[in-house]
Coordinates of C-alpha atoms in Angstrom, one line a residue:
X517 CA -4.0 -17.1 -4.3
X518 CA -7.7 -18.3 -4.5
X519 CA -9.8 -16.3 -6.4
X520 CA -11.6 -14.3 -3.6
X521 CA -8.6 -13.3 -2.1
X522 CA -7.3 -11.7 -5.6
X523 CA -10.8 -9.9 -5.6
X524 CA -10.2 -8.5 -2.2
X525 CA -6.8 -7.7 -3.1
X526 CA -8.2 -6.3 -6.4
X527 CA -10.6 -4.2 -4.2
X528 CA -8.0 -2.6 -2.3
X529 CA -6.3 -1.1 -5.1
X530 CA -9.1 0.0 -6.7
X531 CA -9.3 1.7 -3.1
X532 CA -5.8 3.4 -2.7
X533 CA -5.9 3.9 -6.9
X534 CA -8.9 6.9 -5.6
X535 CA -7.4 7.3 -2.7
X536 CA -4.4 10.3 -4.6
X537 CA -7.4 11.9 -6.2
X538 CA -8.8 12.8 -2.3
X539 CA -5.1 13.2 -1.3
X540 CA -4.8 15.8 -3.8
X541 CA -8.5 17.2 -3.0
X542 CA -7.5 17.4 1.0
X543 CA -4.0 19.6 0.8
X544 CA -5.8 22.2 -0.8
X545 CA -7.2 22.5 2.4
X546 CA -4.2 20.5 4.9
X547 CA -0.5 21.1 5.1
X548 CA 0.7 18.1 3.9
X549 CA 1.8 16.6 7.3
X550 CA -1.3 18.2 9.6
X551 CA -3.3 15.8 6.7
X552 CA -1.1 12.9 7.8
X553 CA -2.1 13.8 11.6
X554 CA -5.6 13.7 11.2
X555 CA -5.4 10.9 9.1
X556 CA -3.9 8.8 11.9
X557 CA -5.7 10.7 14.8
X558 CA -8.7 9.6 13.7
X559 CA -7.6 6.0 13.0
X560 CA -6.9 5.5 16.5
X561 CA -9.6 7.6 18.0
X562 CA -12.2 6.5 18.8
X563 CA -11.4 3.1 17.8
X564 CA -8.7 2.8 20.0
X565 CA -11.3 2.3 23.0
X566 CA -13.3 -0.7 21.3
X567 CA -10.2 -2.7 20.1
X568 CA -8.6 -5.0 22.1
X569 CA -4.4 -4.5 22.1
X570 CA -3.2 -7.2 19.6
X571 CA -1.0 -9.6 21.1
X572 CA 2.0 -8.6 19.8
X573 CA 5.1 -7.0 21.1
X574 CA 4.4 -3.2 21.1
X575 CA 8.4 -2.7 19.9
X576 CA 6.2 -4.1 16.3
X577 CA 3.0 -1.8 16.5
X578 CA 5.6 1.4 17.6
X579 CA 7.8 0.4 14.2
X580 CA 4.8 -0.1 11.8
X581 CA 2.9 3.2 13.2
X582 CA 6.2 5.4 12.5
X583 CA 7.2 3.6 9.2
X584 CA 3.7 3.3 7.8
X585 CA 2.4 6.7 9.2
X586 CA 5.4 9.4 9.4
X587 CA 7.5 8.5 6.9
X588 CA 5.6 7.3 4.0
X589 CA 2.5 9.1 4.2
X590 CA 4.2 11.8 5.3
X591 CA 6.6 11.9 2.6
X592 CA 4.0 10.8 0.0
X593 CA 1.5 14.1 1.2
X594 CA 4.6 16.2 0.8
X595 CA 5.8 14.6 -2.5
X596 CA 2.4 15.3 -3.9
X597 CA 2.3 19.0 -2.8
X598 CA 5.6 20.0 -4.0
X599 CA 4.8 19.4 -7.5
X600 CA 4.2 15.3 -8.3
X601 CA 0.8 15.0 -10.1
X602 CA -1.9 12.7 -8.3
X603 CA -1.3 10.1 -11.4
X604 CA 2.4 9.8 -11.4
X605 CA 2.3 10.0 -7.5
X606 CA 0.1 6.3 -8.0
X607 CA 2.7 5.3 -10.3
X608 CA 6.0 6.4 -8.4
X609 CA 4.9 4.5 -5.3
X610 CA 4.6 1.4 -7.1
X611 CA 8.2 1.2 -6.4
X612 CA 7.5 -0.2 -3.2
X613 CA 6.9 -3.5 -4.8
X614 CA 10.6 -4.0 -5.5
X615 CA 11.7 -2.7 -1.9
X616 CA 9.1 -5.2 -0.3
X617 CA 10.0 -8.4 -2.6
X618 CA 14.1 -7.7 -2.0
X619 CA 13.7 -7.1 2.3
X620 CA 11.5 -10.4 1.6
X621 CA 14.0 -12.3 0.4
X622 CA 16.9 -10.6 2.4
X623 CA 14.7 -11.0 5.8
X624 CA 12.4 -14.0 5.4
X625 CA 14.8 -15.7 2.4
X626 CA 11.3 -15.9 0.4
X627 CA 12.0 -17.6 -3.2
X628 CA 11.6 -15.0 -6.2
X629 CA 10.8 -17.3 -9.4
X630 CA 11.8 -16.5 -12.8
X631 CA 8.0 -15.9 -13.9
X632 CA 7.6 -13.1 -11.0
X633 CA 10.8 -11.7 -12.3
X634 CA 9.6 -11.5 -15.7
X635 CA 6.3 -9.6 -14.7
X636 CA 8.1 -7.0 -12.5
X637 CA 10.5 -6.5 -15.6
X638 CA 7.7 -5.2 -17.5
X639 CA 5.8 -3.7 -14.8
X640 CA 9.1 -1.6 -13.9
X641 CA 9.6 -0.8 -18.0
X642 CA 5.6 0.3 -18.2
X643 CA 6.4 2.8 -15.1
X644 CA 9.6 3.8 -16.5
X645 CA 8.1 4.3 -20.0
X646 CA 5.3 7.0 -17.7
X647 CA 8.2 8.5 -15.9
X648 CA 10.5 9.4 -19.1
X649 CA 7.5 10.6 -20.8
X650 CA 6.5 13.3 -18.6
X651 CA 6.9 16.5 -19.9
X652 CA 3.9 18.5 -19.2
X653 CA 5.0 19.5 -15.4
X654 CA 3.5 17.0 -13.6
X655 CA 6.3 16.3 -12.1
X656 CA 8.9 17.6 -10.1
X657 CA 12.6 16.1 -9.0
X658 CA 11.6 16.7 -5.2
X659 CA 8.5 15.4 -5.4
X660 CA 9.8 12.5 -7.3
X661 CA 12.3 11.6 -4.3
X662 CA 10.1 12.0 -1.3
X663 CA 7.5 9.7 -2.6
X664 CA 10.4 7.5 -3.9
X665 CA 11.4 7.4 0.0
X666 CA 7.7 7.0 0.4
X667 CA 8.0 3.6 -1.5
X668 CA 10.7 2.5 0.6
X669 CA 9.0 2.8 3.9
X670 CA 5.6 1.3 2.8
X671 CA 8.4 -1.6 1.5
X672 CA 9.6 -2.3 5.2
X673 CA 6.5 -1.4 6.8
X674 CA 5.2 -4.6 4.6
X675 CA 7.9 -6.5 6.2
X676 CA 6.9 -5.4 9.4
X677 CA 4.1 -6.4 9.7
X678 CA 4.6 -9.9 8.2
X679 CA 7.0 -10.4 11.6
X680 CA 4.6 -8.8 13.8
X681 CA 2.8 -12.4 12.6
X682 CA -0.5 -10.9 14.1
X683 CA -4.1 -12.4 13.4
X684 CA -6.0 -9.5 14.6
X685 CA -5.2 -6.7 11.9
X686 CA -7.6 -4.2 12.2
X687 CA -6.6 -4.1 16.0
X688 CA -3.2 -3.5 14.6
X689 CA -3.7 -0.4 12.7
X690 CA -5.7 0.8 14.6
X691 CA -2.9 0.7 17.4
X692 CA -0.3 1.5 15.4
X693 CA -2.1 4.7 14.4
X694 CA -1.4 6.0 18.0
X695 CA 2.1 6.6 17.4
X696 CA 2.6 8.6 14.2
X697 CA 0.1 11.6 15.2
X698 CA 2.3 13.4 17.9
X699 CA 5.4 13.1 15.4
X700 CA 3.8 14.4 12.6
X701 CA 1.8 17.2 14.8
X702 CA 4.8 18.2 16.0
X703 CA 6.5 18.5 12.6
X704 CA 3.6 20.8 11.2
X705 CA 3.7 23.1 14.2
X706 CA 7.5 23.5 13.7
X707 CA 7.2 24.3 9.6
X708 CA 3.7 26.0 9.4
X709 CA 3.4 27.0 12.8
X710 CA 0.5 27.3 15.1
X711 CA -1.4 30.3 13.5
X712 CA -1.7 28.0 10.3
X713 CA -2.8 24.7 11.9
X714 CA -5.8 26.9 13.3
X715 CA -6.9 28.3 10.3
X716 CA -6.7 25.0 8.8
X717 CA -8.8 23.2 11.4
X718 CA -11.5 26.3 12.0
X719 CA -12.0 26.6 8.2
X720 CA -13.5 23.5 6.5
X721 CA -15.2 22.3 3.6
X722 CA -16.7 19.5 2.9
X723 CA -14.2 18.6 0.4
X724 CA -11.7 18.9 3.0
X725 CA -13.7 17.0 5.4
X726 CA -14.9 14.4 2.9
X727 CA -11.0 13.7 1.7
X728 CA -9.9 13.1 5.7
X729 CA -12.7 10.3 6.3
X730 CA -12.2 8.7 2.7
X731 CA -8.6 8.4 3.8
X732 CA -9.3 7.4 7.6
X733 CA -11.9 4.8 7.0
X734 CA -11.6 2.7 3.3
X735 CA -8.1 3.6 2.3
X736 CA -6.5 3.1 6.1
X737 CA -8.5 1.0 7.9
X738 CA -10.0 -1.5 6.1
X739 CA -7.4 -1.4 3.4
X740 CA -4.3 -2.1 5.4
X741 CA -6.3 -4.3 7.4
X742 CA -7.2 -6.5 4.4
X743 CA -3.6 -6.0 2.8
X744 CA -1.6 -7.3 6.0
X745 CA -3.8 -10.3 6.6
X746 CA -3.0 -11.4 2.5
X747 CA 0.6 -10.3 3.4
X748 CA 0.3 -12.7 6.7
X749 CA -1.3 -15.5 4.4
X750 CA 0.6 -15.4 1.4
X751 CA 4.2 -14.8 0.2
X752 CA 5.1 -11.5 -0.2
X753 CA 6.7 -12.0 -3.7
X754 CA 2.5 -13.0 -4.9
X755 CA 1.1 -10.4 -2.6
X756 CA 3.0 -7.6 -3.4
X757 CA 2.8 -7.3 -7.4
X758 CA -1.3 -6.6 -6.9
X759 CA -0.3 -3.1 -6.3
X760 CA 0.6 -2.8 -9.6
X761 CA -2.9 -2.2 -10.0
X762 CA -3.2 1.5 -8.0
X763 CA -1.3 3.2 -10.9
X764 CA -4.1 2.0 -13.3
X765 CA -6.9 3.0 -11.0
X766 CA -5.0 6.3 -10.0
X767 CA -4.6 7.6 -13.1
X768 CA -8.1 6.7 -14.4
X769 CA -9.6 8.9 -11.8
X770 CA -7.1 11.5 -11.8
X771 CA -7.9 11.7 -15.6
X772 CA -11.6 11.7 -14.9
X773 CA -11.6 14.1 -11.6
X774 CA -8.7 16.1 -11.9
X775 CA -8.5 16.6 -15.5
X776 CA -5.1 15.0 -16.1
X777 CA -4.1 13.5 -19.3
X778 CA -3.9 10.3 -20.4
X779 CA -1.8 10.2 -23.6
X780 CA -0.9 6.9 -25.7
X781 CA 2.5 6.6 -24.2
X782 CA 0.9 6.1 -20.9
X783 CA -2.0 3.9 -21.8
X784 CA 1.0 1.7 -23.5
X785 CA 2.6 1.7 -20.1
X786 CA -0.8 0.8 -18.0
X787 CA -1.1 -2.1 -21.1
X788 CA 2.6 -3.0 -19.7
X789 CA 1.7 -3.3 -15.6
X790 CA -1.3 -4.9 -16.1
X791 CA 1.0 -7.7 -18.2
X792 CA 3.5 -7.9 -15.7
X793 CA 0.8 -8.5 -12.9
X794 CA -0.9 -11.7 -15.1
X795 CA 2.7 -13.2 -15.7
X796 CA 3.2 -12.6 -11.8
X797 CA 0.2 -14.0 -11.0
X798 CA -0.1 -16.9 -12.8
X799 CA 1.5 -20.3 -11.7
X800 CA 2.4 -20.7 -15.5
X801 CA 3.8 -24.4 -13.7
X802 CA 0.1 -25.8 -13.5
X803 CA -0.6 -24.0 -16.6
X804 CA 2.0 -26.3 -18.1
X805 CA 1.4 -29.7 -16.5
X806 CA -2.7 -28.9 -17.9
X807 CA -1.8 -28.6 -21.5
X808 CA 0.6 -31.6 -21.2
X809 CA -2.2 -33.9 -19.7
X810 CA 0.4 -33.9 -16.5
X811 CA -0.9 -34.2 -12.8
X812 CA -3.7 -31.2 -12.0
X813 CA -2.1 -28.4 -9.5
X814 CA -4.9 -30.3 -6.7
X815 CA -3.0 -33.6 -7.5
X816 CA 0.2 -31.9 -7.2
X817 CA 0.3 -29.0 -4.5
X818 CA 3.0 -26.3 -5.3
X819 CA 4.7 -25.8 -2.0
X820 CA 4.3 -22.6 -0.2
X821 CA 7.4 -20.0 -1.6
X822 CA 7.8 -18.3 1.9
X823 CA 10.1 -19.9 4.0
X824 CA 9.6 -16.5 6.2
X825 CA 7.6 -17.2 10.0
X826 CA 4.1 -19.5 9.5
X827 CA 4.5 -19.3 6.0
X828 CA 6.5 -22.5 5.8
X829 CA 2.5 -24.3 6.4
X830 CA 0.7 -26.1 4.0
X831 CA -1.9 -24.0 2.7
X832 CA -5.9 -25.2 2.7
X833 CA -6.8 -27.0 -0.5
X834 CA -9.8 -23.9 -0.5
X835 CA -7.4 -21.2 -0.6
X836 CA -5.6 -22.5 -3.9

C-alpha cells in the first residue's frame, strides 16, 4: 500500500475511532435506531439529487444499504445503549476484521500470508486481553453480542462492495443510504412508538444535532467512501487490519471526553493491536531481500494477493 493511501486509511480511523464518542453523545438524545434513520436519511438527502446512479446493479446498492445501514449500525447504536461502553464498543467491532479477511478468502479465494496471520494473532490477544479485563460495568453480555453481529455485517458489507467493483463510491453510499431509512424508521415506530419519535425530533440540542452531522458527513460519507475505494484497490487481507486502529483512537477520546478509564491492562492491549497492524503491514519479504543485498521490491514486484474481480492487475509502480 503506498504511503498516502496508509495516511488516508490512517485518517479514517482516526475518524470512526471519534466517531463512538458522538454515538454515545447522540442516544442521549435518539433511540438507538431513529439515530440510525437520520443517520442515513440525511446521507441520501439531499445528496441523492446531485449524484449520478453508479453503474452498478442496484441488487448491490439494495445489499450494501441494508447490511451496512440496518444491521450493523443498527445493532452497533443498540449494542452501545444497552450497556457496551463507547471504548469497548471500538474494540468489540474490530472483530469485523476477521469476518472480512475469512468471506475474502471464501468468496474472492484472496491469499492470507503467514505474516498477516501473525499480526491478527496479536491484534485478536490485545482485544481479548481488554475484553477479559473488564470489570468495572462497562460492559454488558447483550450489548456485547449485538455489536459482535454488528462486526459481522460491516464484514460482508466489505465484501459487498468489493463485488459491486464500482469506481464512483461516494455515489454509492450515497445510494445505498436510500434503502436502510424506511427499515429502520419503521423499526423505531414499532418499539418506541410515535409519541417518542416526536419528542425526540421537536426537542434538540446542539449536542444532539452536532453528533447526527458528525456521523452523516466525515464518519459516513467520506469515510466509507475513502474505505471502499482502498477495499476496491487493494486486497482485503492489507485493507482490512487498518481498522485495528479505531480501538486506539476510540478509547483515547472516550478516555478524554467521556471520562472512561484507561488502566495498564488496556494500554498493554492497545501496545498489542498496534503490533499486530506493523507485522500486518509490512512486506517483511522486501524487508528481507534489503538486508540480504537481494533484488529491491521495484526490481522484483510482489504480485497482487487478490485473485478476487480487478484485483488480479498489476498494480502502478506509484502506488507501491
Amino acid at each position: 500500500m503506498s504511503i498516502g493511501h496508509l495516511a488516508l486509511g490512517v485518517v479514517v480511523t482516526l475518524v470512526w475511532g471519534f466517531n463512538f464518542v458522538v454515538i454515545r453523545i447522540g442516544l442521549d438524545s435518539f433511540d438507538p435506531y431513529l439515530l440510525a434513520t437520520l443517520r442515513f436519511a440525511l446521507c441520501c438527502l439531499p445528496a441523492i439529487f446531485f449524484f449520478k446512479k453508479p453503474d452498478v446493479p442496484f441488487r448491490h446498492l439494495a445489499s450494501y444499504g441494508l447490511v451496512l445501514g440496518f444491521f450493523q449500525f443498527g445493532l452497533l447504536f443498540a449494542g452501545i445503549d444497552a450497556g457496551l461502553s463507547a471504548g469497548l464498543a471500538s474494540i468489540v467491532l474490530q472483530l469485523q476484521v476477521f469476518f472480512t479477511i475469512g468471506l475474502a478468502a471464501l468468496v474472492f479465494r484472496e491469499r492470507v500470508n503467514p505474516a498477516q496471520v501473525t499480526g491478527m494473532a496479536l491484534a485478536a490477544g490485545g482485544m481479548a486481553l481488554i475484553a477479559a479485563g473488564v470489570s468495572d460495568g462497562s460492559a454488558t453480555v447483550l450489548g456485547v453480542l449485538l455489536v459482535t453481529g454488528a462486526a459481522a455485517s460491516w464484514g460482508l458489507a466489505n465484501i459487498i462492495v468489493k463485488k459491486a467493483q464500482t469506481e464512483d463510491f461516494l455515489a454509492f453510499m450515497v445510494w445505498s443510504s436510500l434503502i436502510p431509512p424506511v427499515p429502520l424508521l419503521l423499526l423505531t415506530l414499532w418499539l418506541s412508538g410515535p409519541a417518542s419519535v416526536a419528542d425526540s425530533l421537536t426537542d434538540l440540542s446542539w449536542a444532539s444535532v452536532g453528533s447526527v452531522l458528525y456521523l452523516v458527513y466525515p464518519t459516513t460519507l467520506f469515510g466509507y467512501a475513502v474505505w471502499n475505494r482502498l477495499l476496491r484497490r487493494y486486497s482485503t487481507a492489507l485493507v482490512a487490519p487498518l481498522t485495528l486502529l479505531v480501538p486506539l483512537f476510540g478509547m483515547a477520546s472516550s478516555m478524554i471526553v467521556l471520562g472512561e478509564r484507561l488502566s495498564a491492562v488496556k494500554v498493554f492491549a492497545a501496545l498489542l493491536v498496534i503490533s499486530g497492524l506493523v507485522v500486518t503491514q509490512v512486506r517483511w519479504s522486501a524487508v528481507l531481500r534489503r538486508r540480504s543485498g537481494g533484488a529491491s521490491p521495484e526490481a522484483a514486484p510482489v504480485p497482487p494477493q487478490s485473485t478476487g474481480p480487478r484485483d488480479a492487475e498489476p498494480e502502478p509502480e506509484s502506488a507501491r
